[in-house]
Amino acid sequence: MEKISVGVLGATGMVGQRYIKLLENHPWFKVTYVAASPRSAGKLYKDVVSSKWLIGEEIPADVANLTIQDANDAKLAVGKCKFVFSALEMGKDEIKALEEAYAAEGIPVVSNASANRWTEDVPMLVPEINYSHLDIIKKQQEHHGWKKGFIAVKPNCSLQTYMMPLHALIQAGYPVKRMIVTTLQATSGAGYPGVPSFDMIDNIVPFIGGEEEKTEKECLKILGKVDGDKIANAALPLVSSTCTRVPVIDGHTACVSLEFDLPEDKKPSLEEIEKIWTSYKSVPQELELPSAPVHPIVVRHEENRPQPRRDRETEKGMACVIGRLRKCAVFDVKFVALSHNTKRGAAMGGILNAELLKSKGFFDNL
Ligand code: NAP
């Protein structure tokens, strides 16, 4: 099978570098186009990135010698790649306009940025949960008059730690009314160079700009339904979150307490919850998408797990690893969950979205 040529916008950044590495031997996609800011444009990828390459292995040889283009000019990508991953860090309005410019040029955009997450006709995908939201893409194309291009986005990385366990319970008939979430988020989540070392070493920062709003609201769109020409949000759960930055390189942890929207005698036992989580599978597993974890949720029983250093690479960095499932004295149950923020939460999650789109025919006529 001939590979589909792809571009990476923001290829020099924290998430962009992950894309470049993860796509190195991808069975379906091949990187042929890299773009970043005007500061990097015109230079070879290896010359810009070698001093800040963060992935720990060599820069893939076929990308190292590509010339970086200015991501602000969508026309430059025409004919160079069929679709793009967007890992840009710019103002929201600028990113929104740019992603639309690529789609208008007939180039689908699979984005990690938050700029289009709340656009009503843009799906915010976690493929295991809301693959049915792909139906909105046709409406999106009609609204804009786009024939081939479209935009699909990923949610915030903090949500990936608990969305699948939450969805698994709701899907099994155990709706959740309220949740309290406290996140301990890795420094790589702040991009490169990120939080100054003096703020991060020997410290915890109890605030991440905009993160709590995202953590509390994005789950409602993901759990929502396509309703005519928009995605209608779910009404529950009500979420209260506290998001903190901790001195961990990769891997976001979340401490979650939840309350079921059910009478006492209908609430699941801890054993039932674990069974639901460990048997959870969905469309990416059925389709055997290359980046899909075989087990999307992994439950650990050691009293001191999950831990970022020990558990973040579980299932290629694509699993949600859960431990410390127990009764909650205030709500019903509580647990600790972990996911890899630059893999499941960013680049590999974006690649899984693209694999789902390809397998559902969205890249057929590019
Ligand atoms: P980053 O390390 O700061 O990288 C930003 C990228 O954007 C670089 O390639 C940079 O190019 C490019 N850029 C900056 N200003 C630009 C401009 N004016 N025009 C064109 N390109 C420009 O950020 P990151 O952590 O990789 O995050 C990228 C996106 O993914 C963000 O929207 C972020 O919110 C989202 N995200 C990140 C994570 C994570 O864990 N890090 C998780 C989920 C989502 P130069 O190198 O040339 O400056």
Tab-separated table of C-alpha atoms and ligand atoms in Angstrom:
chain	number	residue	atom	x	y	z
A	1	MET	CA	0.000	0.000	0.000
A	2	GLU	CA	1.326	3.419	-0.935
A	3	LYS	CA	1.739	5.584	2.149
A	4	ILE	CA	-0.227	8.840	2.481
A	5	SER	CA	2.056	11.887	2.580
A	6	VAL	CA	1.527	14.037	5.676
A	7	GLY	CA	2.712	17.369	6.983
A	8	VAL	CA	3.416	18.399	10.574
A	9	LEU	CA	2.684	22.030	11.488
A	10	GLY	CA	4.706	22.988	14.571
A	11	ALA	CA	7.128	20.158	13.761
A	12	THR	CA	9.934	21.714	15.816
A	13	GLY	CA	8.021	21.810	19.132
A	14	MET	CA	7.476	19.311	21.917
A	15	VAL	CA	4.461	17.656	20.305
A	16	GLY	CA	5.772	18.148	16.757
A	17	GLN	CA	8.947	16.216	17.568
A	18	ARG	CA	6.844	13.363	18.957
A	19	TYR	CA	4.923	13.288	15.668
A	20	ILE	CA	8.140	13.110	13.676
A	21	LYS	CA	9.444	10.199	15.765
A	22	LEU	CA	6.157	8.278	15.987
A	23	LEU	CA	5.547	8.570	12.239
A	24	GLU	CA	9.056	7.305	11.394
A	25	ASN	CA	7.934	3.766	10.564
A	26	HIS	CA	4.198	4.273	10.366
A	27	PRO	CA	2.529	1.690	8.101
A	28	TRP	CA	0.084	4.176	6.501
A	29	PHE	CA	1.591	7.680	6.766
A	30	LYS	CA	4.887	9.266	5.718
A	31	VAL	CA	6.112	12.751	6.691
A	32	THR	CA	6.922	14.774	3.571
A	33	TYR	CA	6.329	18.309	4.842
A	34	VAL	CA	7.372	20.153	8.014
A	35	ALA	CA	6.392	23.689	8.978
A	36	ALA	CA	6.966	25.974	11.949
A	37	SER	CA	7.371	29.690	12.706
A	38	PRO	CA	9.044	32.181	10.351
A	39	ARG	CA	12.057	31.961	12.735
A	40	SER	CA	12.658	28.368	11.593
A	41	ALA	CA	11.404	28.616	7.999
A	42	GLY	CA	13.996	28.098	5.260
A	43	LYS	CA	16.322	26.053	7.484
A	44	LEU	CA	16.903	22.297	7.495
A	45	TYR	CA	14.887	20.446	10.146
A	46	LYS	CA	18.027	18.927	11.682
A	47	ASP	CA	19.731	22.334	11.969
A	48	VAL	CA	16.813	23.841	13.901
A	49	VAL	CA	15.976	20.866	16.069
A	50	SER	CA	19.260	19.078	16.867
A	51	SER	CA	20.044	21.328	19.869
A	52	LYS	CA	16.542	20.886	21.324
A	53	TRP	CA	15.633	17.346	20.203
A	54	LEU	CA	13.792	15.951	23.211
A	55	ILE	CA	12.833	12.436	22.213
A	56	GLY	CA	16.062	10.667	23.173
A	57	GLU	CA	16.686	8.865	19.872
A	58	GLU	CA	18.040	10.061	16.527
A	59	ILE	CA	16.063	12.490	14.366
A	60	PRO	CA	14.554	10.311	11.605
A	61	ALA	CA	16.913	10.573	8.614
A	62	ASP	CA	14.247	11.273	5.965
A	63	VAL	CA	12.884	14.221	7.931
A	64	ALA	CA	16.253	15.581	9.128
A	65	ASN	CA	17.010	17.012	5.685
A	66	LEU	CA	13.592	18.498	4.931
A	67	THR	CA	13.497	22.279	4.689
A	68	ILE	CA	11.095	23.811	7.213
A	69	GLN	CA	8.326	25.896	5.664
A	70	ASP	CA	6.417	28.821	7.172
A	71	ALA	CA	3.268	27.303	8.726
A	72	ASN	CA	1.448	30.619	8.274
A	73	ASP	CA	1.130	30.081	4.514
A	74	ALA	CA	-1.245	27.177	3.840
A	75	LYS	CA	-0.694	27.385	0.086
A	76	LEU	CA	2.894	26.183	0.536
A	77	ALA	CA	1.606	22.764	1.618
A	78	VAL	CA	-0.546	22.215	-1.461
A	79	GLY	CA	0.835	19.301	-3.478
A	80	LYS	CA	3.437	18.514	-0.774
A	81	CYS	CA	1.211	16.513	1.569
A	82	LYS	CA	-2.340	15.161	1.633
A	83	PHE	CA	-3.232	16.162	5.196
A	84	VAL	CA	-1.540	17.837	8.166
A	85	PHE	CA	-1.179	17.330	11.889
A	86	SER	CA	-1.392	20.691	13.643
A	87	ALA	CA	0.843	21.075	16.714
A	88	LEU	CA	1.157	24.855	16.650
A	89	GLU	CA	1.482	27.053	19.713
A	90	MET	CA	0.172	30.509	18.782
A	91	GLY	CA	-2.772	32.741	19.654
A	92	LYS	CA	-6.108	30.904	19.455
A	93	ASP	CA	-7.579	33.183	16.793
A	94	GLU	CA	-4.450	32.810	14.657
A	95	ILE	CA	-4.530	29.009	14.913
A	96	LYS	CA	-8.266	28.880	14.151
A	97	ALA	CA	-7.793	31.010	11.036
A	98	LEU	CA	-4.763	28.981	9.939
A	99	GLU	CA	-6.442	25.591	10.390
A	100	GLU	CA	-9.383	26.864	8.340
A	101	ALA	CA	-6.975	28.119	5.659
A	102	TYR	CA	-5.457	24.624	5.289
A	103	ALA	CA	-8.930	23.021	5.138
A	104	ALA	CA	-9.966	25.595	2.512
A	105	GLU	CA	-6.935	24.539	0.429
A	106	GLY	CA	-8.288	20.961	0.467
A	107	ILE	CA	-5.913	19.780	3.196
A	108	PRO	CA	-7.603	18.077	6.190
A	109	VAL	CA	-6.254	19.171	9.587
A	110	VAL	CA	-5.901	16.765	12.521
A	111	SER	CA	-5.204	19.152	15.372
A	112	ASN	CA	-3.814	19.119	18.889
A	113	ALA	CA	-4.485	22.796	19.482
A	114	SER	CA	-7.441	24.029	21.512
A	115	ALA	CA	-8.487	26.738	19.022
A	116	ASN	CA	-11.218	24.684	17.293
A	117	ARG	CA	-12.281	22.456	20.188
A	118	TRP	CA	-15.428	24.487	20.791
A	119	THR	CA	-16.320	25.028	17.149
A	120	GLU	CA	-19.773	23.416	17.022
A	121	ASP	CA	-19.240	21.471	13.801
A	122	VAL	CA	-15.701	20.260	14.635
A	123	PRO	CA	-15.433	16.813	16.255
A	124	MET	CA	-13.259	16.585	19.395
A	125	LEU	CA	-12.245	12.957	19.130
A	126	VAL	CA	-11.214	10.226	21.505
A	127	PRO	CA	-11.682	7.352	19.020
A	128	GLU	CA	-12.710	4.808	21.661
A	129	ILE	CA	-15.500	7.114	22.869
A	130	ASN	CA	-17.042	9.346	20.207
A	131	TYR	CA	-16.173	7.899	16.785
A	132	SER	CA	-19.812	8.647	15.878
A	133	HIS	CA	-18.957	12.388	15.923
A	134	LEU	CA	-17.223	11.843	12.571
A	135	ASP	CA	-20.717	12.291	11.100
A	136	ILE	CA	-20.451	16.054	11.701
A	137	ILE	CA	-17.578	16.423	9.220
A	138	LYS	CA	-19.902	16.364	6.219
A	139	LYS	CA	-21.912	19.225	7.771
A	140	GLN	CA	-18.700	21.142	8.502
A	141	GLN	CA	-17.655	20.835	4.853
A	142	GLU	CA	-21.101	22.009	3.720
A	143	HIS	CA	-21.013	25.022	6.073
A	144	HIS	CA	-17.688	26.192	4.637
A	145	GLY	CA	-18.066	24.968	1.063
A	146	TRP	CA	-14.978	22.762	1.522
A	147	LYS	CA	-14.834	19.756	-0.803
A	148	LYS	CA	-11.921	17.784	0.638
A	149	GLY	CA	-10.594	19.716	3.625
A	150	PHE	CA	-11.969	19.536	7.170
A	151	ILE	CA	-10.819	19.955	10.769
A	152	ALA	CA	-10.859	17.294	13.501
A	153	VAL	CA	-9.324	17.960	16.928
A	154	LYS	CA	-8.156	16.214	20.067
A	155	PRO	CA	-9.188	17.178	23.591
A	156	ASN	CA	-6.838	18.568	26.232
A	157	CYS	CA	-4.169	16.134	27.434
A	158	SER	CA	-5.365	16.202	31.066
A	159	LEU	CA	-8.704	14.626	30.116
A	160	GLN	CA	-7.107	11.564	28.573
A	161	THR	CA	-6.276	10.294	32.046
A	162	TYR	CA	-9.906	9.667	32.976
A	163	MET	CA	-12.187	9.957	29.918
A	164	MET	CA	-12.071	6.284	28.930
A	165	PRO	CA	-12.757	4.965	32.468
A	166	LEU	CA	-15.596	7.482	32.735
A	167	HIS	CA	-17.031	6.502	29.358
A	168	ALA	CA	-16.716	2.783	30.118
A	169	LEU	CA	-18.862	3.206	33.245
A	170	ILE	CA	-21.488	5.384	31.528
A	171	GLN	CA	-21.689	2.963	28.599
A	172	ALA	CA	-22.183	0.038	30.987
A	173	GLY	CA	-25.264	1.763	32.471
A	174	TYR	CA	-23.655	3.602	35.378
A	175	PRO	CA	-24.113	7.334	34.664
A	176	VAL	CA	-21.912	9.697	36.638
A	177	LYS	CA	-23.380	12.801	38.279
A	178	ARG	CA	-20.387	14.576	39.833
A	179	MET	CA	-16.613	14.287	39.734
A	180	ILE	CA	-13.751	15.926	41.597
A	181	VAL	CA	-10.470	15.759	39.677
A	182	THR	CA	-7.019	16.858	40.845
A	183	THR	CA	-4.347	16.594	38.166
A	184	LEU	CA	-0.565	16.347	38.576
A	185	GLN	CA	0.631	17.308	35.120
A	186	ALA	CA	4.056	16.729	33.598
A	187	THR	CA	6.347	19.568	32.539
A	188	SER	CA	6.363	18.416	28.897
A	189	GLY	CA	2.712	19.475	28.799
A	190	ALA	CA	3.889	23.090	28.832
A	191	GLY	CA	5.812	22.725	25.553
A	192	TYR	CA	9.472	23.650	25.022
A	193	PRO	CA	11.233	25.335	26.835
A	194	GLY	CA	8.183	25.345	29.093
A	195	VAL	CA	8.146	26.269	32.793
A	196	PRO	CA	11.405	27.892	34.025
A	197	SER	CA	13.561	25.411	35.961
A	198	PHE	CA	13.501	27.601	39.089
A	199	ASP	CA	9.712	27.261	39.187
A	200	MET	CA	9.766	23.532	38.539
A	201	ILE	CA	12.658	21.859	40.391
A	202	ASP	CA	11.854	21.086	44.054
A	203	ASN	CA	8.414	22.550	43.527
A	204	ILE	CA	4.771	22.151	42.528
A	205	VAL	CA	2.905	24.915	40.695
A	206	PRO	CA	-0.794	24.888	41.676
A	207	PHE	CA	-2.046	26.680	38.555
A	208	ILE	CA	-2.030	26.032	34.797
A	209	GLY	CA	-3.659	28.825	32.803
A	210	GLY	CA	-6.974	27.777	31.216
A	211	GLU	CA	-6.516	24.112	32.136
A	212	GLU	CA	-9.261	23.765	34.751
A	213	GLU	CA	-11.902	25.159	32.394
A	214	LYS	CA	-10.806	22.672	29.711
A	215	THR	CA	-10.800	19.776	32.174
A	216	GLU	CA	-14.264	20.641	33.428
A	217	LYS	CA	-15.987	21.353	30.093
A	218	GLU	CA	-14.407	19.336	27.265
A	219	CYS	CA	-15.746	16.034	28.617
A	220	LEU	CA	-19.296	17.283	28.001
A	221	LYS	CA	-18.657	17.741	24.272
A	222	ILE	CA	-16.904	14.368	24.005
A	223	LEU	CA	-19.864	12.661	25.695
A	224	GLY	CA	-22.340	14.669	23.592
A	225	LYS	CA	-24.206	13.677	20.445
A	226	VAL	CA	-24.392	14.899	16.867
A	227	ASP	CA	-27.631	16.872	16.677
A	228	GLY	CA	-28.391	18.195	13.195
A	229	ASP	CA	-25.509	20.415	12.141
A	230	LYS	CA	-23.732	20.637	15.502
A	231	ILE	CA	-22.539	18.540	18.415
A	232	ALA	CA	-24.834	18.957	21.428
A	233	ASN	CA	-23.062	18.659	24.780
A	234	ALA	CA	-23.974	16.123	27.426
A	235	ALA	CA	-25.477	17.636	30.595
A	236	LEU	CA	-23.438	15.535	33.046
A	237	PRO	CA	-21.113	14.965	34.789
A	238	LEU	CA	-20.550	18.134	36.726
A	239	VAL	CA	-16.763	18.348	37.176
A	240	SER	CA	-14.686	20.353	39.638
A	241	SER	CA	-10.959	20.264	38.911
A	242	THR	CA	-7.663	21.508	40.303
A	243	CYS	CA	-4.802	21.334	37.813
A	244	THR	CA	-1.190	21.392	39.032
A	245	ARG	CA	2.219	21.211	37.324
A	246	VAL	CA	4.684	18.769	38.925
A	247	PRO	CA	8.378	17.977	38.263
A	248	VAL	CA	7.708	14.906	36.094
A	249	ILE	CA	8.930	14.868	32.481
A	250	ASP	CA	6.110	12.867	30.825
A	251	GLY	CA	2.854	11.426	32.150
A	252	HIS	CA	-0.159	13.216	33.599
A	253	THR	CA	-1.684	11.771	36.774
A	254	ALA	CA	-5.234	12.477	37.963
A	255	CYS	CA	-6.813	11.735	41.357
A	256	VAL	CA	-10.510	11.245	40.660
A	257	SER	CA	-13.554	10.884	42.937
A	258	LEU	CA	-16.923	10.240	41.356
A	259	GLU	CA	-20.553	9.960	42.290
A	260	PHE	CA	-23.029	7.876	40.296
A	261	ASP	CA	-26.375	9.276	39.197
A	262	LEU	CA	-28.154	6.221	40.589
A	263	PRO	CA	-29.940	5.085	43.739
A	264	GLU	CA	-27.691	3.450	46.321
A	265	ASP	CA	-28.768	-0.121	45.495
A	266	LYS	CA	-28.063	0.316	41.767
A	267	LYS	CA	-24.476	1.567	42.105
A	268	PRO	CA	-21.714	-0.774	40.884
A	269	SER	CA	-19.366	-2.586	43.264
A	270	LEU	CA	-15.606	-2.080	43.000
A	271	GLU	CA	-15.362	-5.556	41.439
A	272	GLU	CA	-17.942	-4.663	38.760
A	273	ILE	CA	-16.128	-1.411	37.994
A	274	GLU	CA	-12.825	-3.213	37.532
A	275	LYS	CA	-14.472	-5.784	35.263
A	276	ILE	CA	-15.994	-3.023	33.110
A	277	TRP	CA	-12.643	-1.287	32.795
A	278	THR	CA	-10.551	-4.351	31.999
A	279	SER	CA	-12.991	-5.587	29.339
A	280	TYR	CA	-13.353	-2.134	27.709
A	281	LYS	CA	-12.730	-2.211	23.968
A	282	SER	CA	-14.064	-0.099	21.145
A	283	VAL	CA	-13.807	0.708	17.444
A	284	PRO	CA	-9.999	1.319	17.341
A	285	GLN	CA	-9.449	-2.153	18.808
A	286	GLU	CA	-12.020	-3.781	16.481
A	287	LEU	CA	-10.414	-2.093	13.463
A	288	GLU	CA	-6.937	-2.939	14.804
A	289	LEU	CA	-5.749	0.587	14.085
A	290	PRO	CA	-1.920	0.623	14.175
A	291	SER	CA	-1.672	3.000	17.169
A	292	ALA	CA	-4.581	1.573	19.139
A	293	PRO	CA	-3.756	-0.033	22.483
A	294	VAL	CA	-4.929	-3.640	22.755
A	295	HIS	CA	-6.071	-2.843	26.293
A	296	PRO	CA	-7.159	0.833	26.464
A	297	ILE	CA	-7.614	0.650	30.259
A	298	VAL	CA	-5.120	-1.225	32.428
A	299	VAL	CA	-5.873	-1.728	36.131
A	300	ARG	CA	-3.001	-2.202	38.591
A	301	HIS	CA	-3.381	-3.609	42.090
A	302	GLU	CA	-0.124	-2.544	43.778
A	303	GLU	CA	-0.883	0.038	46.455
A	304	ASN	CA	1.674	2.494	45.044
A	305	ARG	CA	0.799	2.467	41.318
A	306	PRO	CA	0.315	3.980	38.772
A	307	GLN	CA	3.542	5.983	38.695
A	308	PRO	CA	4.644	8.110	35.714
A	309	ARG	CA	8.138	6.593	35.393
A	310	ARG	CA	6.946	3.016	35.707
A	311	ASP	CA	3.611	3.089	33.912
A	312	ARG	CA	3.496	5.832	31.269
A	313	GLU	CA	4.746	3.551	28.453
A	314	THR	CA	2.024	0.920	29.055
A	315	GLU	CA	0.531	-0.166	25.705
A	316	LYS	CA	2.990	2.057	23.743
A	317	GLY	CA	1.994	5.075	25.861
A	318	MET	CA	-1.637	4.764	24.744
A	319	ALA	CA	-3.294	3.194	27.794
A	320	CYS	CA	-5.027	4.795	30.711
A	321	VAL	CA	-3.430	3.083	33.728
A	322	ILE	CA	-5.575	3.004	36.853
A	323	GLY	CA	-4.745	2.086	40.434
A	324	ARG	CA	-5.967	2.621	43.983
A	325	LEU	CA	-9.631	2.001	43.113
A	326	ARG	CA	-11.452	2.265	46.443
A	327	LYS	CA	-14.583	3.590	48.159
A	328	CYS	CA	-14.832	7.354	48.638
A	329	ALA	CA	-16.104	8.706	51.959
A	330	VAL	CA	-17.725	11.727	50.261
A	331	PHE	CA	-18.674	10.509	46.749
A	332	ASP	CA	-18.973	6.836	45.714
A	333	VAL	CA	-15.542	5.696	44.464
A	334	LYS	CA	-12.106	7.149	43.884
A	335	PHE	CA	-9.011	6.146	41.945
A	336	VAL	CA	-5.700	7.368	40.539
A	337	ALA	CA	-5.262	7.392	36.750
A	338	LEU	CA	-2.266	8.037	34.513
A	339	SER	CA	-1.702	8.605	30.806
A	340	HIS	CA	1.240	9.694	28.660
A	341	ASN	CA	0.563	13.336	27.799
A	342	THR	CA	2.715	13.656	24.667
A	343	LYS	CA	1.722	10.186	23.363
A	344	ARG	CA	-1.962	9.401	24.137
A	345	GLY	CA	-2.523	13.014	25.173
A	346	ALA	CA	-0.955	14.578	22.087
A	347	ALA	CA	0.919	13.140	19.082
A	348	MET	CA	0.007	9.445	19.181
A	349	GLY	CA	-3.563	10.370	20.057
A	350	GLY	CA	-3.567	12.615	16.976
A	351	ILE	CA	-2.188	9.768	14.880
A	352	LEU	CA	-4.932	7.460	16.211
A	353	ASN	CA	-7.493	10.080	15.150
A	354	ALA	CA	-5.954	10.120	11.657
A	355	GLU	CA	-5.980	6.313	11.512
A	356	LEU	CA	-9.682	6.327	12.404
A	357	LEU	CA	-10.363	8.973	9.729
A	358	LYS	CA	-8.458	6.982	7.128
A	359	SER	CA	-10.158	3.714	7.989
A	360	LYS	CA	-13.564	5.425	7.692
A	361	GLY	CA	-12.721	6.720	4.202
A	362	PHE	CA	-12.131	10.408	4.999
A	363	PHE	CA	-8.775	10.444	3.186
A	364	ASP	CA	-9.966	8.455	0.164
A	365	ASN	CA	-10.177	11.215	-2.424
A	366	LEU	CA	-7.404	13.597	-1.445
B	1	NAP	P1	5.882	24.040	21.663
B	1	NAP	O1	6.875	23.048	22.148
B	1	NAP	O2	5.950	25.429	22.204
B	1	NAP	O3	5.940	24.098	20.042
B	1	NAP	C1	5.247	25.100	19.335
B	1	NAP	C2	5.395	24.953	17.816
B	1	NAP	O4	4.624	26.026	17.190
B	1	NAP	C3	6.827	25.081	17.308
B	1	NAP	O5	7.013	24.251	16.191
B	1	NAP	C4	6.906	26.550	16.875
B	1	NAP	O6	7.857	26.799	15.842
B	1	NAP	C5	5.507	26.748	16.314
B	1	NAP	N1	5.172	28.184	16.315
B	1	NAP	C6	5.274	29.057	17.352
B	1	NAP	N2	4.930	30.302	16.954
B	1	NAP	C7	4.604	30.215	15.641
B	1	NAP	C8	4.182	31.158	14.654
B	1	NAP	N3	4.023	32.448	14.938
B	1	NAP	N4	3.917	30.715	13.403
B	1	NAP	C9	4.057	29.401	13.089
B	1	NAP	N5	4.487	28.457	13.982
B	1	NAP	C10	4.742	28.860	15.241
B	1	NAP	O7	4.376	23.558	21.985
B	1	NAP	P2	3.833	22.038	22.188
B	1	NAP	O8	3.856	21.649	23.616
B	1	NAP	O9	4.464	21.158	21.195
B	1	NAP	O10	2.285	22.218	21.858
B	1	NAP	C11	1.813	22.337	20.510
B	1	NAP	C12	0.278	22.363	20.534
B	1	NAP	O11	-0.213	21.121	21.075
B	1	NAP	C13	-0.284	23.476	21.418
B	1	NAP	O12	-1.440	23.999	20.805
B	1	NAP	C14	-0.628	22.759	22.716
B	1	NAP	O13	-1.649	23.387	23.423
B	1	NAP	C15	-1.048	21.388	22.199
B	1	NAP	N6	-0.877	20.263	23.143
B	1	NAP	C16	0.313	20.055	23.791
B	1	NAP	C17	0.435	18.946	24.640
B	1	NAP	C18	1.711	18.625	25.384
B	1	NAP	O14	1.711	17.651	26.155
B	1	NAP	N7	2.810	19.359	25.204
B	1	NAP	C19	-0.629	18.074	24.802
B	1	NAP	C20	-1.828	18.299	24.098
B	1	NAP	C21	-1.937	19.394	23.274
B	1	NAP	P3	9.346	27.380	16.166
B	1	NAP	O15	10.137	26.241	16.753
B	1	NAP	O16	9.836	27.811	14.853
B	1	NAP	O17	9.164	28.500	17.164
